[in-house]
Amino acid sequence: MDPVNQYTRIPDSQVLEKTGKTSTEWYDLLDGLGGPTRRGVELVDLLASEHGLSKYWARTVYIRYQWASGQRTE
């Protein structure tokens, strides 16, 4: 069962509107950056500095990625 929280309740249409990419596109990008093996703060900083996301959206995308990939369960 998918978790329901403030991050997973955000519709993908809003992620696309605010970030220019769908969640799946961000997850693929994070996988390509070594997602599960890198520190979260490092990935959030990368999303902000190299992909133009605000800190809020960089963190939100990263946390959604953790939920989607099973890295975060509670």
mmCIF file of N, CA and C in Angstrom:
data_model
loop_
_atom_site.group_PDB
_atom_site.id
_atom_site.type_symbol
_atom_site.label_atom_id
_atom_site.label_comp_id
_atom_site.label_asym_id
_atom_site.label_seq_id
_atom_site.Cartn_x
_atom_site.Cartn_y
_atom_site.Cartn_z
ATOM 1 N N MET A 1 0.844 -1.186 0.000
ATOM 2 C CA MET A 1 0.000 0.000 0.000
ATOM 3 C C MET A 1 0.885 1.244 0.000
ATOM 4 N N ASP A 2 0.516 2.200 -0.805
ATOM 5 C CA ASP A 2 1.293 3.431 -0.875
ATOM 6 C C ASP A 2 1.081 4.269 0.374
ATOM 7 N N PRO A 3 2.151 4.855 0.895
ATOM 8 C CA PRO A 3 2.004 5.728 2.058
ATOM 9 C C PRO A 3 1.284 7.012 1.662
ATOM 10 N N VAL A 4 0.562 7.570 2.598
ATOM 11 C CA VAL A 4 -0.111 8.846 2.366
ATOM 12 C C VAL A 4 0.475 9.835 3.360
ATOM 13 N N ASN A 5 1.114 10.863 2.824
ATOM 14 C CA ASN A 5 1.697 11.899 3.664
ATOM 15 C C ASN A 5 1.749 13.191 2.859
ATOM 16 N N GLN A 6 2.301 14.219 3.431
ATOM 17 C CA GLN A 6 2.304 15.523 2.761
ATOM 18 C C GLN A 6 3.060 15.497 1.440
ATOM 19 N N TYR A 7 3.985 14.576 1.283
ATOM 20 C CA TYR A 7 4.768 14.509 0.047
ATOM 21 C C TYR A 7 4.086 13.660 -1.016
ATOM 22 N N THR A 8 3.522 12.547 -0.615
ATOM 23 C CA THR A 8 2.892 11.667 -1.593
ATOM 24 C C THR A 8 1.519 12.165 -2.022
ATOM 25 N N ARG A 9 0.929 13.073 -1.252
ATOM 26 C CA ARG A 9 -0.374 13.644 -1.634
ATOM 27 C C ARG A 9 -0.256 14.678 -2.748
ATOM 28 N N ILE A 10 0.928 15.171 -3.011
ATOM 29 C CA ILE A 10 1.112 16.171 -4.065
ATOM 30 C C ILE A 10 0.886 15.484 -5.413
ATOM 31 N N PRO A 11 -0.069 15.966 -6.201
ATOM 32 C CA PRO A 11 -0.313 15.312 -7.492
ATOM 33 C C PRO A 11 0.860 15.525 -8.455
ATOM 34 N N ASP A 12 1.085 14.539 -9.307
ATOM 35 C CA ASP A 12 2.183 14.636 -10.262
ATOM 36 C C ASP A 12 2.009 15.847 -11.180
ATOM 37 N N SER A 13 0.766 16.228 -11.444
ATOM 38 C CA SER A 13 0.529 17.407 -12.281
ATOM 39 C C SER A 13 1.127 18.660 -11.634
ATOM 40 N N GLN A 14 1.095 18.738 -10.311
ATOM 41 C CA GLN A 14 1.679 19.877 -9.614
ATOM 42 C C GLN A 14 3.211 19.805 -9.658
ATOM 43 N N VAL A 15 3.760 18.602 -9.514
ATOM 44 C CA VAL A 15 5.212 18.445 -9.628
ATOM 45 C C VAL A 15 5.657 18.923 -11.005
ATOM 46 N N LEU A 16 4.966 18.497 -12.046
ATOM 47 C CA LEU A 16 5.298 18.913 -13.407
ATOM 48 C C LEU A 16 5.178 20.427 -13.573
ATOM 49 N N GLU A 17 4.098 20.998 -13.066
ATOM 50 C CA GLU A 17 3.876 22.443 -13.180
ATOM 51 C C GLU A 17 4.978 23.241 -12.478
ATOM 52 N N LYS A 18 5.372 22.809 -11.293
ATOM 53 C CA LYS A 18 6.321 23.569 -10.482
ATOM 54 C C LYS A 18 7.782 23.291 -10.824
ATOM 55 N N THR A 19 8.070 22.109 -11.403
ATOM 56 C CA THR A 19 9.472 21.742 -11.624
ATOM 57 C C THR A 19 9.842 21.547 -13.088
ATOM 58 N N GLY A 20 8.844 21.420 -13.953
ATOM 59 C CA GLY A 20 9.119 21.207 -15.366
ATOM 60 C C GLY A 20 9.342 19.755 -15.757
ATOM 61 N N LYS A 21 9.257 18.845 -14.796
ATOM 62 C CA LYS A 21 9.411 17.413 -15.060
ATOM 63 C C LYS A 21 8.384 16.644 -14.235
ATOM 64 N N THR A 22 8.045 15.456 -14.728
ATOM 65 C CA THR A 22 7.173 14.582 -13.953
ATOM 66 C C THR A 22 7.999 13.910 -12.861
ATOM 67 N N SER A 23 7.313 13.314 -11.906
ATOM 68 C CA SER A 23 8.017 12.586 -10.853
ATOM 69 C C SER A 23 8.889 11.487 -11.448
ATOM 70 N N THR A 24 8.360 10.749 -12.407
ATOM 71 C CA THR A 24 9.120 9.664 -13.032
ATOM 72 C C THR A 24 10.397 10.184 -13.672
ATOM 73 N N GLU A 25 10.315 11.334 -14.327
ATOM 74 C CA GLU A 25 11.526 11.917 -14.925
ATOM 75 C C GLU A 25 12.543 12.276 -13.848
ATOM 76 N N TRP A 26 12.090 12.827 -12.717
ATOM 77 C CA TRP A 26 13.008 13.148 -11.614
ATOM 78 C C TRP A 26 13.600 11.880 -11.018
ATOM 79 N N TYR A 27 12.769 10.847 -10.855
ATOM 80 C CA TYR A 27 13.263 9.597 -10.269
ATOM 81 C C TYR A 27 14.333 8.965 -11.165
ATOM 82 N N ASP A 28 14.113 8.999 -12.473
ATOM 83 C CA ASP A 28 15.113 8.471 -13.407
ATOM 84 C C ASP A 28 16.411 9.270 -13.311
ATOM 85 N N LEU A 29 16.286 10.580 -13.207
ATOM 86 C CA LEU A 29 17.464 11.437 -13.077
ATOM 87 C C LEU A 29 18.208 11.123 -11.783
ATOM 88 N N LEU A 30 17.476 10.985 -10.682
ATOM 89 C CA LEU A 30 18.097 10.673 -9.392
ATOM 90 C C LEU A 30 18.757 9.293 -9.412
ATOM 91 N N ASP A 31 18.124 8.329 -10.066
ATOM 92 C CA ASP A 31 18.752 7.016 -10.225
ATOM 93 C C ASP A 31 20.080 7.155 -10.967
ATOM 94 N N GLY A 32 20.077 7.965 -12.030
ATOM 95 C CA GLY A 32 21.289 8.187 -12.819
ATOM 96 C C GLY A 32 22.388 8.890 -12.046
ATOM 97 N N LEU A 33 22.006 9.642 -11.036
ATOM 98 C CA LEU A 33 22.982 10.334 -10.192
ATOM 99 C C LEU A 33 23.450 9.458 -9.027
ATOM 100 N N GLY A 34 23.021 8.206 -9.012
ATOM 101 C CA GLY A 34 23.419 7.296 -7.944
ATOM 102 C C GLY A 34 22.519 7.371 -6.733
ATOM 103 N N GLY A 35 21.285 7.810 -6.934
ATOM 104 C CA GLY A 35 20.293 8.028 -5.891
ATOM 105 C C GLY A 35 20.452 7.301 -4.572
ATOM 106 N N PRO A 36 20.300 5.983 -4.535
ATOM 107 C CA PRO A 36 20.330 5.282 -3.254
ATOM 108 C C PRO A 36 21.693 5.281 -2.554
ATOM 109 N N THR A 37 22.748 5.525 -3.285
ATOM 110 C CA THR A 37 24.081 5.439 -2.676
ATOM 111 C C THR A 37 24.648 6.792 -2.263
ATOM 112 N N ARG A 38 23.942 7.865 -2.590
ATOM 113 C CA ARG A 38 24.440 9.199 -2.246
ATOM 114 C C ARG A 38 23.644 9.784 -1.085
ATOM 115 N N ARG A 39 24.267 10.699 -0.405
ATOM 116 C CA ARG A 39 23.591 11.383 0.714
ATOM 117 C C ARG A 39 22.469 12.270 0.184
ATOM 118 N N GLY A 40 21.386 12.309 0.948
ATOM 119 C CA GLY A 40 20.234 13.102 0.549
ATOM 120 C C GLY A 40 20.546 14.573 0.388
ATOM 121 N N VAL A 41 21.305 15.134 1.311
ATOM 122 C CA VAL A 41 21.625 16.560 1.246
ATOM 123 C C VAL A 41 22.409 16.874 -0.031
ATOM 124 N N GLU A 42 23.244 15.950 -0.441
ATOM 125 C CA GLU A 42 24.023 16.124 -1.671
ATOM 126 C C GLU A 42 23.097 16.142 -2.897
ATOM 127 N N LEU A 43 22.133 15.230 -2.927
ATOM 128 C CA LEU A 43 21.202 15.180 -4.052
ATOM 129 C C LEU A 43 20.277 16.392 -4.074
ATOM 130 N N VAL A 44 19.822 16.813 -2.917
ATOM 131 C CA VAL A 44 18.965 18.008 -2.847
ATOM 132 C C VAL A 44 19.748 19.225 -3.358
ATOM 133 N N ASP A 45 20.989 19.364 -2.927
ATOM 134 C CA ASP A 45 21.820 20.485 -3.394
ATOM 135 C C ASP A 45 22.025 20.432 -4.911
ATOM 136 N N LEU A 46 22.225 19.228 -5.449
ATOM 137 C CA LEU A 46 22.392 19.062 -6.891
ATOM 138 C C LEU A 46 21.130 19.463 -7.650
ATOM 139 N N LEU A 47 19.984 19.036 -7.146
ATOM 140 C CA LEU A 47 18.722 19.394 -7.803
ATOM 141 C C LEU A 47 18.531 20.906 -7.811
ATOM 142 N N ALA A 48 18.925 21.548 -6.738
ATOM 143 C CA ALA A 48 18.768 23.003 -6.652
ATOM 144 C C ALA A 48 19.790 23.723 -7.524
ATOM 145 N N SER A 49 21.047 23.358 -7.397
ATOM 146 C CA SER A 49 22.093 24.115 -8.089
ATOM 147 C C SER A 49 22.205 23.792 -9.572
ATOM 148 N N GLU A 50 22.036 22.532 -9.938
ATOM 149 C CA GLU A 50 22.249 22.154 -11.334
ATOM 150 C C GLU A 50 20.966 21.978 -12.141
ATOM 151 N N HIS A 51 19.829 21.901 -11.448
ATOM 152 C CA HIS A 51 18.578 21.675 -12.164
ATOM 153 C C HIS A 51 17.549 22.764 -11.884
ATOM 154 N N GLY A 52 17.964 23.802 -11.163
ATOM 155 C CA GLY A 52 17.146 24.999 -10.995
ATOM 156 C C GLY A 52 15.949 24.897 -10.078
ATOM 157 N N LEU A 53 15.896 23.863 -9.254
ATOM 158 C CA LEU A 53 14.767 23.760 -8.337
ATOM 159 C C LEU A 53 15.009 24.613 -7.093
ATOM 160 N N SER A 54 13.927 25.143 -6.542
ATOM 161 C CA SER A 54 14.042 25.808 -5.247
ATOM 162 C C SER A 54 14.396 24.729 -4.228
ATOM 163 N N LYS A 55 14.899 25.134 -3.077
ATOM 164 C CA LYS A 55 15.224 24.158 -2.031
ATOM 165 C C LYS A 55 13.983 23.352 -1.635
ATOM 166 N N TYR A 56 12.839 24.031 -1.563
ATOM 167 C CA TYR A 56 11.597 23.333 -1.211
ATOM 168 C C TYR A 56 11.311 22.210 -2.206
ATOM 169 N N TRP A 57 11.321 22.526 -3.503
ATOM 170 C CA TRP A 57 10.990 21.516 -4.503
ATOM 171 C C TRP A 57 12.089 20.474 -4.645
ATOM 172 N N ALA A 58 13.332 20.851 -4.454
ATOM 173 C CA ALA A 58 14.415 19.866 -4.497
ATOM 174 C C ALA A 58 14.217 18.844 -3.376
ATOM 175 N N ARG A 59 13.917 19.312 -2.198
ATOM 176 C CA ARG A 59 13.701 18.419 -1.052
ATOM 177 C C ARG A 59 12.445 17.574 -1.259
ATOM 178 N N THR A 60 11.387 18.195 -1.756
ATOM 179 C CA THR A 60 10.139 17.482 -2.003
ATOM 180 C C THR A 60 10.333 16.373 -3.025
ATOM 181 N N VAL A 61 10.995 16.684 -4.129
ATOM 182 C CA VAL A 61 11.258 15.672 -5.156
ATOM 183 C C VAL A 61 12.093 14.539 -4.576
ATOM 184 N N TYR A 62 13.104 14.867 -3.796
ATOM 185 C CA TYR A 62 13.962 13.843 -3.212
ATOM 186 C C TYR A 62 13.187 12.943 -2.236
ATOM 187 N N ILE A 63 12.372 13.522 -1.399
ATOM 188 C CA ILE A 63 11.603 12.723 -0.442
ATOM 189 C C ILE A 63 10.580 11.849 -1.168
ATOM 190 N N ARG A 64 9.947 12.396 -2.203
ATOM 191 C CA ARG A 64 9.019 11.578 -3.005
ATOM 192 C C ARG A 64 9.773 10.416 -3.651
ATOM 193 N N TYR A 65 10.974 10.668 -4.099
ATOM 194 C CA TYR A 65 11.830 9.631 -4.682
ATOM 195 C C TYR A 65 12.113 8.534 -3.653
ATOM 196 N N GLN A 66 12.429 8.933 -2.435
ATOM 197 C CA GLN A 66 12.682 7.948 -1.388
ATOM 198 C C GLN A 66 11.455 7.059 -1.154
ATOM 199 N N TRP A 67 10.282 7.655 -1.097
ATOM 200 C CA TRP A 67 9.062 6.872 -0.905
ATOM 201 C C TRP A 67 8.833 5.949 -2.092
ATOM 202 N N ALA A 68 8.966 6.471 -3.297
ATOM 203 C CA ALA A 68 8.693 5.689 -4.497
ATOM 204 C C ALA A 68 9.662 4.522 -4.656
ATOM 205 N N SER A 69 10.896 4.693 -4.209
ATOM 206 C CA SER A 69 11.909 3.651 -4.390
ATOM 207 C C SER A 69 12.006 2.713 -3.184
ATOM 208 N N GLY A 70 11.194 2.953 -2.153
ATOM 209 C CA GLY A 70 11.194 2.090 -0.982
ATOM 210 C C GLY A 70 12.311 2.379 0.018
ATOM 211 N N GLN A 71 13.042 3.469 -0.179
ATOM 212 C CA GLN A 71 14.096 3.841 0.763
ATOM 213 C C GLN A 71 13.539 4.412 2.054
ATOM 214 N N ARG A 72 12.339 4.943 1.967
ATOM 215 C CA ARG A 72 11.671 5.528 3.139
ATOM 216 C C ARG A 72 10.359 4.791 3.304
ATOM 217 N N THR A 73 10.122 4.312 4.503
ATOM 218 C CA THR A 73 8.891 3.553 4.733
ATOM 219 C C THR A 73 8.059 4.083 5.886
ATOM 220 N N GLU A 74 8.624 4.992 6.686
ATOM 221 C CA GLU A 74 7.869 5.572 7.791
ATOM 222 C C GLU A 74 8.159 7.042 7.893
#
